[in-house]
Short mmCIF file of C-alpha atoms and ligand atoms in Angstrom, two decimals:
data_model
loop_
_atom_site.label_atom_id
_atom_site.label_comp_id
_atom_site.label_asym_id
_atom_site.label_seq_id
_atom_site.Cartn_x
_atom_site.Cartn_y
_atom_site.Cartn_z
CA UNK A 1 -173.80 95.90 -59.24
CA UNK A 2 -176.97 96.14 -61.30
CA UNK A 3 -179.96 94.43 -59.71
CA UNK A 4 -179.70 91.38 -61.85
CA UNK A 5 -176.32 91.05 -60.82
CA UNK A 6 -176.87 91.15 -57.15
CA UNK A 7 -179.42 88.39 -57.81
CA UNK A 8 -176.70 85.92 -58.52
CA UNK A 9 -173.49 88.02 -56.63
CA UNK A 10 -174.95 90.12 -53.79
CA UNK A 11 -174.45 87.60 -51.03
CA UNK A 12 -171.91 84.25 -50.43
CA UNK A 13 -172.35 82.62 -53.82
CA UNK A 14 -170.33 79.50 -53.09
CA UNK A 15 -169.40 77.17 -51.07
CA UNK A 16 -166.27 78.41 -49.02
CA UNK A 17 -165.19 75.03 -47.82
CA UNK A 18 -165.50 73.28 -51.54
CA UNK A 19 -165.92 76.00 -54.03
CA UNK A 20 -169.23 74.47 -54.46
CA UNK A 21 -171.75 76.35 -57.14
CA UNK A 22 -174.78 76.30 -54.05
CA UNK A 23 -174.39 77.05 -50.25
CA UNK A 24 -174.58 73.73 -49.04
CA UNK A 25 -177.63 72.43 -46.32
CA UNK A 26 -176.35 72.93 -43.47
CA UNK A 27 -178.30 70.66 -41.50
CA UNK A 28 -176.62 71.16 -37.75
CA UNK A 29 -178.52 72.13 -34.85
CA UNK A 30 -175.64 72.68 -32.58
CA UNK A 31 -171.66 73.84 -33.14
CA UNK A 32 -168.31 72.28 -31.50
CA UNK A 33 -166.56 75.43 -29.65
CA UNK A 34 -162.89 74.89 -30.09
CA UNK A 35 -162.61 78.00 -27.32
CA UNK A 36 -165.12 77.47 -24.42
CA UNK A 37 -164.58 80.73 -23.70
CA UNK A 38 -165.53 82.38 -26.66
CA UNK A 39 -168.07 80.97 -29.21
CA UNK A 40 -166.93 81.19 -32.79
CA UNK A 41 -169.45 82.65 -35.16
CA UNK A 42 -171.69 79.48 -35.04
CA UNK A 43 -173.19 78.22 -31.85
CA UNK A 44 -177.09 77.37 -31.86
CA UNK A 45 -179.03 76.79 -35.03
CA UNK A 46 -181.81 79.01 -33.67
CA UNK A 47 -179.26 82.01 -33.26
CA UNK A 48 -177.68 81.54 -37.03
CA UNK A 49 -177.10 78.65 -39.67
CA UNK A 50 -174.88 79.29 -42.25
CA UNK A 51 -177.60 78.67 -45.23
CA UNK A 52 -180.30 81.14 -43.43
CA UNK A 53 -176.65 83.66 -42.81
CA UNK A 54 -176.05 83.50 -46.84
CA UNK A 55 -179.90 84.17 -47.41
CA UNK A 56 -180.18 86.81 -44.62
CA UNK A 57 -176.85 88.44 -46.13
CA UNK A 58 -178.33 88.07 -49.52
CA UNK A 59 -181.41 89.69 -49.14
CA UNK A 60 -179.88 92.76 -47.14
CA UNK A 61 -177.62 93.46 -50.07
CA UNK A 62 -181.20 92.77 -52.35
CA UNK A 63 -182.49 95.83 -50.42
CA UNK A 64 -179.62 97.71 -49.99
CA UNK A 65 -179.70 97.18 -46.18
CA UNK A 66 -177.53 96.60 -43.01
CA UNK A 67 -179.06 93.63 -41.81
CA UNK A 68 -180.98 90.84 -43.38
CA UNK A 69 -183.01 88.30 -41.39
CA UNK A 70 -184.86 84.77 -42.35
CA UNK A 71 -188.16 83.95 -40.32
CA UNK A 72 -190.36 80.74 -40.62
CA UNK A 73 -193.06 82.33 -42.66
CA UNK A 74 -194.03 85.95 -43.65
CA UNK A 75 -196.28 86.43 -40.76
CA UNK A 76 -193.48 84.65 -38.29
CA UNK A 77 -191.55 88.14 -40.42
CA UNK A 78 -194.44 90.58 -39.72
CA UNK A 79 -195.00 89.86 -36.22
CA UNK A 80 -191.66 89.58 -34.93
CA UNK A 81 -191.39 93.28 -36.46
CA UNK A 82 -194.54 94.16 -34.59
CA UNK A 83 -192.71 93.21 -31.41
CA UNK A 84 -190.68 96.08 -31.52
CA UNK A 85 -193.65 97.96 -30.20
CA UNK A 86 -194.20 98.31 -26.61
CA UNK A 87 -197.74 97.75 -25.06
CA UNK A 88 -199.35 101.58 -25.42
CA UNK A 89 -198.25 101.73 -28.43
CA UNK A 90 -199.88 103.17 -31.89
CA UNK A 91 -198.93 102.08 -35.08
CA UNK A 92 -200.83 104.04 -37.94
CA UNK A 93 -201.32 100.85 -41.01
CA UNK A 94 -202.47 101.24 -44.81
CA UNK A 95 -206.00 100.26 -44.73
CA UNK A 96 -205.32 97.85 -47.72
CA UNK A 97 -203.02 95.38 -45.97
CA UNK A 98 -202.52 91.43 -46.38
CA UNK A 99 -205.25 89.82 -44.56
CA UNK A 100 -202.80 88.12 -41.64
CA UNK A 101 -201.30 91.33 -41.00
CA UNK A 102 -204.74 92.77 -40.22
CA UNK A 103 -205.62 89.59 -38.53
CA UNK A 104 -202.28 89.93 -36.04
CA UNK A 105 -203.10 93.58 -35.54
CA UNK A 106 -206.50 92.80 -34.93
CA UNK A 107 -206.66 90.13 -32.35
CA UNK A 108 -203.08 89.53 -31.08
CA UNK A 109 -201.41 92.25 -30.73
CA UNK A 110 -204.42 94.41 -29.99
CA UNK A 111 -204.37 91.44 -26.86
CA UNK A 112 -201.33 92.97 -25.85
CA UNK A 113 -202.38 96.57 -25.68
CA UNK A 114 -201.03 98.03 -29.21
CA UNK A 115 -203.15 100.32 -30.75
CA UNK A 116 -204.13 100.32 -34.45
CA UNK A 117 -205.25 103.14 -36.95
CA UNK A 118 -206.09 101.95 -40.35
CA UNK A 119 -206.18 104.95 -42.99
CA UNK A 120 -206.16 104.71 -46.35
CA UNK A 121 -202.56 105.47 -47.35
CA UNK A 122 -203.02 106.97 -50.79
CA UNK A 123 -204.00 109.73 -49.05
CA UNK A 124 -201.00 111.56 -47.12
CA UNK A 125 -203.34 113.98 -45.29
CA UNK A 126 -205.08 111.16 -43.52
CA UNK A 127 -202.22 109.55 -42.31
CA UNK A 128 -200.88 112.77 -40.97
CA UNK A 129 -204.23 113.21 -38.95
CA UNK A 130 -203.95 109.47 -37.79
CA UNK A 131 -200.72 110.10 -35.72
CA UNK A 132 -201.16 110.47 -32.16
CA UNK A 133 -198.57 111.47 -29.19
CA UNK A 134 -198.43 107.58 -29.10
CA UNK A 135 -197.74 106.66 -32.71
CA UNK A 136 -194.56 105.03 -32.67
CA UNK A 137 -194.55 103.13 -36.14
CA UNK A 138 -196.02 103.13 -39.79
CA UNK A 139 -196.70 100.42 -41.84
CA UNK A 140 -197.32 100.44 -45.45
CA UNK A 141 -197.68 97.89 -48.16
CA UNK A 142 -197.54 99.03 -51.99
CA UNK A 143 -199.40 98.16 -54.78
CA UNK A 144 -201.52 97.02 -51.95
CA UNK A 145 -203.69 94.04 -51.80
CA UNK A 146 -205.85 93.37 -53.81
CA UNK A 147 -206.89 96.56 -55.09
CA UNK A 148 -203.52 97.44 -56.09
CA UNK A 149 -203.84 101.38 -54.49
CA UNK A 150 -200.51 102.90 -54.98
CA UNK A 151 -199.01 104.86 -51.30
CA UNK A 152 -196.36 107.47 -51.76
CA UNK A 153 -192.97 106.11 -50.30
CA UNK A 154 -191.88 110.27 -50.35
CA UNK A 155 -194.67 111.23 -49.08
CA UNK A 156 -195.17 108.44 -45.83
CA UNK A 157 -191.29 108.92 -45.40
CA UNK A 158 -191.72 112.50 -44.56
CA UNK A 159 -194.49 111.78 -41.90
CA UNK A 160 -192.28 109.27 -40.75
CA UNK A 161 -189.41 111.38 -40.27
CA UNK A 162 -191.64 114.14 -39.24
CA UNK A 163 -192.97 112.46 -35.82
CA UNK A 164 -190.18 109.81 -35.42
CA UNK A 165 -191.87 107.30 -36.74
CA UNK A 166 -190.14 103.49 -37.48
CA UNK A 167 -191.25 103.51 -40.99
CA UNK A 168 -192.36 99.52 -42.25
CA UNK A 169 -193.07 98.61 -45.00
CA UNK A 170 -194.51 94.97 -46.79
CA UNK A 171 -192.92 94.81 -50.38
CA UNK A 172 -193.97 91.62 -51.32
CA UNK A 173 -195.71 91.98 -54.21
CA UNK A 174 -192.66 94.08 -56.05
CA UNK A 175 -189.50 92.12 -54.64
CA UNK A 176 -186.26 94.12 -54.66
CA UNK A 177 -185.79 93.55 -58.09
CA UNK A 178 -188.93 95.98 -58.65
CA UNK A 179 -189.38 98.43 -55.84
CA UNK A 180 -186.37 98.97 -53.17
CA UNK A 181 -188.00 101.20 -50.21
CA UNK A 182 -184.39 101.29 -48.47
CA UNK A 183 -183.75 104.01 -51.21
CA UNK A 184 -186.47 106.19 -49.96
CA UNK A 185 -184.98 106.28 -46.05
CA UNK A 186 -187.77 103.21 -45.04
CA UNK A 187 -186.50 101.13 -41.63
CA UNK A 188 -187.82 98.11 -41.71
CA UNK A 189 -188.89 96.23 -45.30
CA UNK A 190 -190.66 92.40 -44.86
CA UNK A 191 -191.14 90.14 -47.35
CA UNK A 192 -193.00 87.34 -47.84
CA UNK A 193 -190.49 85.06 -49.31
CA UNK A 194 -192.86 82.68 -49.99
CA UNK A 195 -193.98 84.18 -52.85
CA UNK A 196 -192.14 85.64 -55.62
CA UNK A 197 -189.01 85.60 -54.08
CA UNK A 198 -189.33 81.79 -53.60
CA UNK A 199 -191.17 82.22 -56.39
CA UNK A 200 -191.93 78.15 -57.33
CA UNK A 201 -194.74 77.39 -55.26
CA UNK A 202 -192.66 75.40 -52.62
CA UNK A 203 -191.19 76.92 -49.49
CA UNK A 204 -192.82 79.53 -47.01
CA UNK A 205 -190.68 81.81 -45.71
CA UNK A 206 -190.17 85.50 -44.21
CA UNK A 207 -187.49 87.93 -44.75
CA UNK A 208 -187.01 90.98 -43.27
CA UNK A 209 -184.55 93.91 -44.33
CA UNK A 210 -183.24 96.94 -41.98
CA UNK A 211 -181.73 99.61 -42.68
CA UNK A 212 -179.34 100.77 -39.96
CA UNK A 213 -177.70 98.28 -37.91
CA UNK A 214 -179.21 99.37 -34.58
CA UNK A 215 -182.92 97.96 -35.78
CA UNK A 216 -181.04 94.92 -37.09
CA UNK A 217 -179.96 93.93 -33.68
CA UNK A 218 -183.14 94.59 -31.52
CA UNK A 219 -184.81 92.03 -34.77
CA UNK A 220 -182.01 89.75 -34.30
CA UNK A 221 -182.86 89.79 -30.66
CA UNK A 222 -186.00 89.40 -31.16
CA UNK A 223 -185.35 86.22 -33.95
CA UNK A 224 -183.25 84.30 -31.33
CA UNK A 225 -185.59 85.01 -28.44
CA UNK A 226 -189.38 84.65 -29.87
CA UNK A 227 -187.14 81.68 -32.31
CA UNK A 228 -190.13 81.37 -35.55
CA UNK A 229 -186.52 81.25 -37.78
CA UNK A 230 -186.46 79.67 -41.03
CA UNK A 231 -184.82 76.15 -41.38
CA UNK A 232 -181.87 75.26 -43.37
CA UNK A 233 -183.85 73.47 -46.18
CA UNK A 234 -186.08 76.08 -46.70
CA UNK A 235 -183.63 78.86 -46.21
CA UNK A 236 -181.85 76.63 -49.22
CA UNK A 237 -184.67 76.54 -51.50
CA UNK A 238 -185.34 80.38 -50.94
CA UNK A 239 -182.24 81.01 -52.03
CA UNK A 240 -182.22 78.95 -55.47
CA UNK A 241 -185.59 80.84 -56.31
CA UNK A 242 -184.00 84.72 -55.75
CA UNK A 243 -181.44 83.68 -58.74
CA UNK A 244 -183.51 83.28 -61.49
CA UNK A 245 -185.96 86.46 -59.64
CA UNK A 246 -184.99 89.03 -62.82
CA UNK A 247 -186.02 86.58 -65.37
CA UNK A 248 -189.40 85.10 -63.72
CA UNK A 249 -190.52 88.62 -62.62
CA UNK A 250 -189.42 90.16 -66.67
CA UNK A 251 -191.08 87.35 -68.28
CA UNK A 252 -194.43 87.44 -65.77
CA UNK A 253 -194.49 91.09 -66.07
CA UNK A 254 -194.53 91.61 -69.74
CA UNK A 255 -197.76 88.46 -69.72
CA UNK A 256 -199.24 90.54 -66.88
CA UNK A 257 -199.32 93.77 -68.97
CA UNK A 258 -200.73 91.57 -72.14
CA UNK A 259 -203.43 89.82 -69.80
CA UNK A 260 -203.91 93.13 -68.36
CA UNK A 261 -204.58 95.40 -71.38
CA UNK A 262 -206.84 92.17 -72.85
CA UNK A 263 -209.07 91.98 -69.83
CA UNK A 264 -209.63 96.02 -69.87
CA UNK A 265 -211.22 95.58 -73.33
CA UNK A 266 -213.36 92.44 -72.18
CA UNK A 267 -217.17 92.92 -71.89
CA UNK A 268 -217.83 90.69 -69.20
CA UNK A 269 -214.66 92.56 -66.93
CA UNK A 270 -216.13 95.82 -64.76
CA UNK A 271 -212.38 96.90 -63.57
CA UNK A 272 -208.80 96.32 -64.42
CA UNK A 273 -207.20 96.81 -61.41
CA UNK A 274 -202.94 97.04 -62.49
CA UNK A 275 -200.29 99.29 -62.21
CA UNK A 276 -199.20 99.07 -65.42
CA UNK A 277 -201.89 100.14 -66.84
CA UNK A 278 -202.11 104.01 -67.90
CA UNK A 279 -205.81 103.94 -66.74
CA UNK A 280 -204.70 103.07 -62.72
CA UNK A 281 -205.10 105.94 -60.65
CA UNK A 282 -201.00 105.27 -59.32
CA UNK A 283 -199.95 104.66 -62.68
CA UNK A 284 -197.51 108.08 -62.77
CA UNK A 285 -196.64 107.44 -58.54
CA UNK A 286 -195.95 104.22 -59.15
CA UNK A 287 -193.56 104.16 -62.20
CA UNK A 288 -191.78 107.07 -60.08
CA UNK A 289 -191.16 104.80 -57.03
CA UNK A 290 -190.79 101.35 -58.63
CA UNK A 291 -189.16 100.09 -61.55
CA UNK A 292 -192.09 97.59 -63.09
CA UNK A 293 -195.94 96.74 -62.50
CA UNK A 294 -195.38 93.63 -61.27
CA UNK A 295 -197.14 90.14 -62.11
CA UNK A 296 -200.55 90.55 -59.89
CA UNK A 297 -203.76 91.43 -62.15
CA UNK A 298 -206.89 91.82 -60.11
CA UNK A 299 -210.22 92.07 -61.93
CA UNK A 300 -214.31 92.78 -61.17
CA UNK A 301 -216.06 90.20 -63.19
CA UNK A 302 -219.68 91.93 -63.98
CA UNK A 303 -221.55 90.41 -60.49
CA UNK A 304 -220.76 87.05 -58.48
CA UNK A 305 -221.90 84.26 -61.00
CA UNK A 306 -219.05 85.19 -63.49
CA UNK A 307 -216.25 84.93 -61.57
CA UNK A 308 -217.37 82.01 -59.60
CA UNK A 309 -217.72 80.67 -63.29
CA UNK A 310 -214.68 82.04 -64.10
CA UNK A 311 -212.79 80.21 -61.34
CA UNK A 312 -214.86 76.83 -62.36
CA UNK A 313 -213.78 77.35 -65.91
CA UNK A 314 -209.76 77.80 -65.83
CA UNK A 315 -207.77 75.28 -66.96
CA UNK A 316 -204.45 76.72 -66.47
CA UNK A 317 -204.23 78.79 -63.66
CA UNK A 318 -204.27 77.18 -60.03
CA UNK A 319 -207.90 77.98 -58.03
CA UNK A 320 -205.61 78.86 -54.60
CA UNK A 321 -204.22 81.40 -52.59
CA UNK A 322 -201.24 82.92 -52.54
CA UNK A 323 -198.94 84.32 -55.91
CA UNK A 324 -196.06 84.88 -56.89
CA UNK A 325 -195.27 81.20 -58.34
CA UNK A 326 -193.99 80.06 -61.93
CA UNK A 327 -197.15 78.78 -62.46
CA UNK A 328 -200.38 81.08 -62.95
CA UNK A 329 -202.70 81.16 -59.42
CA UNK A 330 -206.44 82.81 -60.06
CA UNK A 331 -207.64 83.42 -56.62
CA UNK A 332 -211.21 85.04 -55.12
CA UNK A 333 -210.75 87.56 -52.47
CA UNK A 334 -214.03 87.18 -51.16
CA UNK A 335 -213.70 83.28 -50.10
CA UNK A 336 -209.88 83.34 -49.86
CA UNK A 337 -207.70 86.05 -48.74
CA UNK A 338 -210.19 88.34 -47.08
CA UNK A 339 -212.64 85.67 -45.72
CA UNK A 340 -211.71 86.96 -42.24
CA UNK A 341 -213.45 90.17 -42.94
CA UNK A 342 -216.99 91.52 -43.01
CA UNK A 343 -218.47 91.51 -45.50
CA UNK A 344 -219.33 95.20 -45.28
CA UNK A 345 -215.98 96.52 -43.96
CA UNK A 346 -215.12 93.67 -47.25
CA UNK A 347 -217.47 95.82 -49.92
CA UNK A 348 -216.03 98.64 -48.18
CA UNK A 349 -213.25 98.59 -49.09
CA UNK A 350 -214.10 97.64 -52.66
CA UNK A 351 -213.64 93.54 -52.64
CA UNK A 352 -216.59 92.99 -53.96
CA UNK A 353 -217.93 89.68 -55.05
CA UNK A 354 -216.99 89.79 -58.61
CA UNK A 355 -213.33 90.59 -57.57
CA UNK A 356 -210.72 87.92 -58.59
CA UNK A 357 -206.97 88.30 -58.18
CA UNK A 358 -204.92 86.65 -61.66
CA UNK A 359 -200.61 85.68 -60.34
CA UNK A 360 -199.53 85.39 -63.58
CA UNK A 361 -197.06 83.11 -64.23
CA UNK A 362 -194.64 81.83 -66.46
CA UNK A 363 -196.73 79.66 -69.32
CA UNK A 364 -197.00 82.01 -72.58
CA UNK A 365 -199.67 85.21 -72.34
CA UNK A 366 -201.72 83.03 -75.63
CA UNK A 367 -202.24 80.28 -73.51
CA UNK A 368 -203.19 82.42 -70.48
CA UNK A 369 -205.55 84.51 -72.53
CA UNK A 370 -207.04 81.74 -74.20
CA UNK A 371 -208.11 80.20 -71.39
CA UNK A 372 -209.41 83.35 -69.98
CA UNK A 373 -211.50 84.02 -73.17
CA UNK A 374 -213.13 80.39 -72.87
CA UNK A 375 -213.70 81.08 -69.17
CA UNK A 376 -215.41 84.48 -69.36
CA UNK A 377 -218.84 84.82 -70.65
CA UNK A 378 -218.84 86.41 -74.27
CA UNK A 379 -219.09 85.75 -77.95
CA UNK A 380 -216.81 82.29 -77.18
CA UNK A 381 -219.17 80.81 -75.31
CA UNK A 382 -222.37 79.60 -76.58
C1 PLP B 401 -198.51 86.01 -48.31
C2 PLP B 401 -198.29 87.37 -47.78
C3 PLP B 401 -197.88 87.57 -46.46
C4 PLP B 401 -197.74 86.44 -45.46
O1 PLP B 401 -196.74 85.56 -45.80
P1 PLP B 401 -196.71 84.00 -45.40
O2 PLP B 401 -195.43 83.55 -45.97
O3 PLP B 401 -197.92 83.39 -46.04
O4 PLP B 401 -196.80 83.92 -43.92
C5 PLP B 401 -197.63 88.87 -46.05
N1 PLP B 401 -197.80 89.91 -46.89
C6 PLP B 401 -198.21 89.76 -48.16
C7 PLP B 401 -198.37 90.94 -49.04
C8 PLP B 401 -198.46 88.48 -48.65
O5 PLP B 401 -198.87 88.34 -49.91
#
């Protein structure tokens, strides 16, 4: 089935008690047992639901994996994947990665005696030089946030392979519609659901893909034990948003390009920073290893006053974090996503404080640009 197809077909896509056009809410925490001796297929809520099974089986057929699983947000995702490490152990992680995964790496799990390299993944030599007799895992994310750096899937699959690495990787920002790291031999993919695969601004949720089935069960161990699932109503919700996935992330996509190529020729804009434009440094990697740009535009106003002007300005857009939604979110890195950090690890890295971060959504690229263009300093505004 072509992607678009699985969106609607990959998974249960009706109700096998009614014929029903939705999997019903299953809203049961606990499941008679016609055999006390052996449970049927159903027994706890916390061990499986049948709305979080038809998401979970969904999303592994999204990804082209053996197992699918549903967590209570994309962190409760992330960190029950980071429990598959031991204490001693080294996990080698893109130097660009979401601000919570940094944060659990940082203070958590670094509590519990894992060990963390950050490298910056664009460069393959690095990471090679960053394993250790200890490394045990890799985790990449790609287009990375908020600077949008482009890793090598090929390229961080071979070091994988080469030490024995589990190989993780956060594909949020492409969805399975855009980018499917399965493909490329990758053991572990996480989502955060909450964004485009929810995509409406109104559930948070995790989902995580494996591979082989051997990964799937220590996760599914690890779900039913540490318990941060995902709840039938959300799990229900999550699942209405991945069908109409192909047309939100088309119709974002082709505004994002428009919004992107218009901000490049702005005055008042430093840096474009967006795969899908020619000008990105991962342009060619990135149209190799994923089938669109995605909706995410992040852009260096000329110095600090602009874009907090900028984000004063908007009409349209929401001022907030997170992405991914129908509607348009403008968000500033600096205050919002990477608070937690320096602020000189934070310029570091190149989040400076004229960086803002556009989700574009679905209201028509005019509008969008129109509201931009009264927002940003220039010839508009007198
Ligand atoms: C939002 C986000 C997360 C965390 O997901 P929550 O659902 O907010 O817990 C992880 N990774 C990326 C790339 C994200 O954008």
């Amino acid at each position: 089935m072509k992607p678009r197809t699985l969106l609607l077909h990959g998974g249960p896509d009706r109700d096998p008690y009614t014929g029903g056009s939705s999997i019903p809410v299953h809203q049961a925490s606990t499941y008679h047992q016609e055999d006390p001796l052996h449970s049927g297929a159903y027994e706890y809520a916390r061990s499986a639901n049948p709305t979080r099974s038809a998401l979970e089986e969904t999303m592994a057929a999204l990804e082209g994996g053996a197992v699918g699983l549903a967590f209570a947000s994309g962190m409760a995702a992330t960190s029950s994947v980071l429990l598959l490490l031991q204490p001693g152990d080294h996990i080698v992680v893109s130097d660009d990665i979401y601000g919570g995964t940094y944060r659990a790496l940082t203070t958590l799990f670094k509590r519990w005696q894992v060990r963390t390299t950050f490298v910056d993944m664009t460069q393959p030599d690095g990471v090679r030089a960053a394993v250790r007799p200890n490394t045990r895992a890799l985790f990449v994310e790609t287009p990375a946030n908020p600077l949008q750096q482009i890793t090598d899937l090929q390229a961080m699959m071979d070091i994988a392979r080469e030490h024995e690495l589990l190989s993780i990787i956060d594909n949020t920002f492409m969805s399975p519609y855009l980018q499917r790291p399965i493909d490329f031999g990758f053991d572990v993919v996480i989502h955060s659901a909450t964004k485009f695969l929810g995509g409406h601004s109104d559930v948070l949720a995790g989902l995580v893909v494996t591979r082989d089935a051997t990964i799937g069960r220590r996760l599914k161990a690890i779900q039913n034990t540490f318990g941060a699932v995902l709840g039938p109503q959300d799990a229900w919700l999550t699942l209405r948003g991945i069908k109409t996935l192909a047309a939100r992330m088309d119709a974002q996509q082709d505004s994002a390009l428009a919004i992107a190529q218009y901000l490049h020729a702005h005055p008042a804009v430093r840096q474009v920073f967006y795969p899908g434009l020619p000008e990105h440094p991962g342009y060619d990697l990135h149209r190799q290893q994923a089938s669109g740009p995605g909706a995410v535009v992040s852009f260096e106003c000329a110095d600090q006053p602009t874009a907090v002007e900028l984000l004063k300005r908007v009409k349209l857009p929401l001022v907030a974090v997170s992405l991914g939604g129908v509607e348009s979110i403008l968000s500033y890195p600096a205050t919002m996503s990477h608070a937690a950090m320096p602020p000189a690890e934070r310029h570091r890295r190149g989040i400076t404080d004229g960086l803002v971060r556009l989700s574009v959504g679905l209201e028509a690229a005019a509008d969008l640009i129109a509201d931009l263009q009264q927002a940003l300093p220039g010839m508009s505004r007198s």
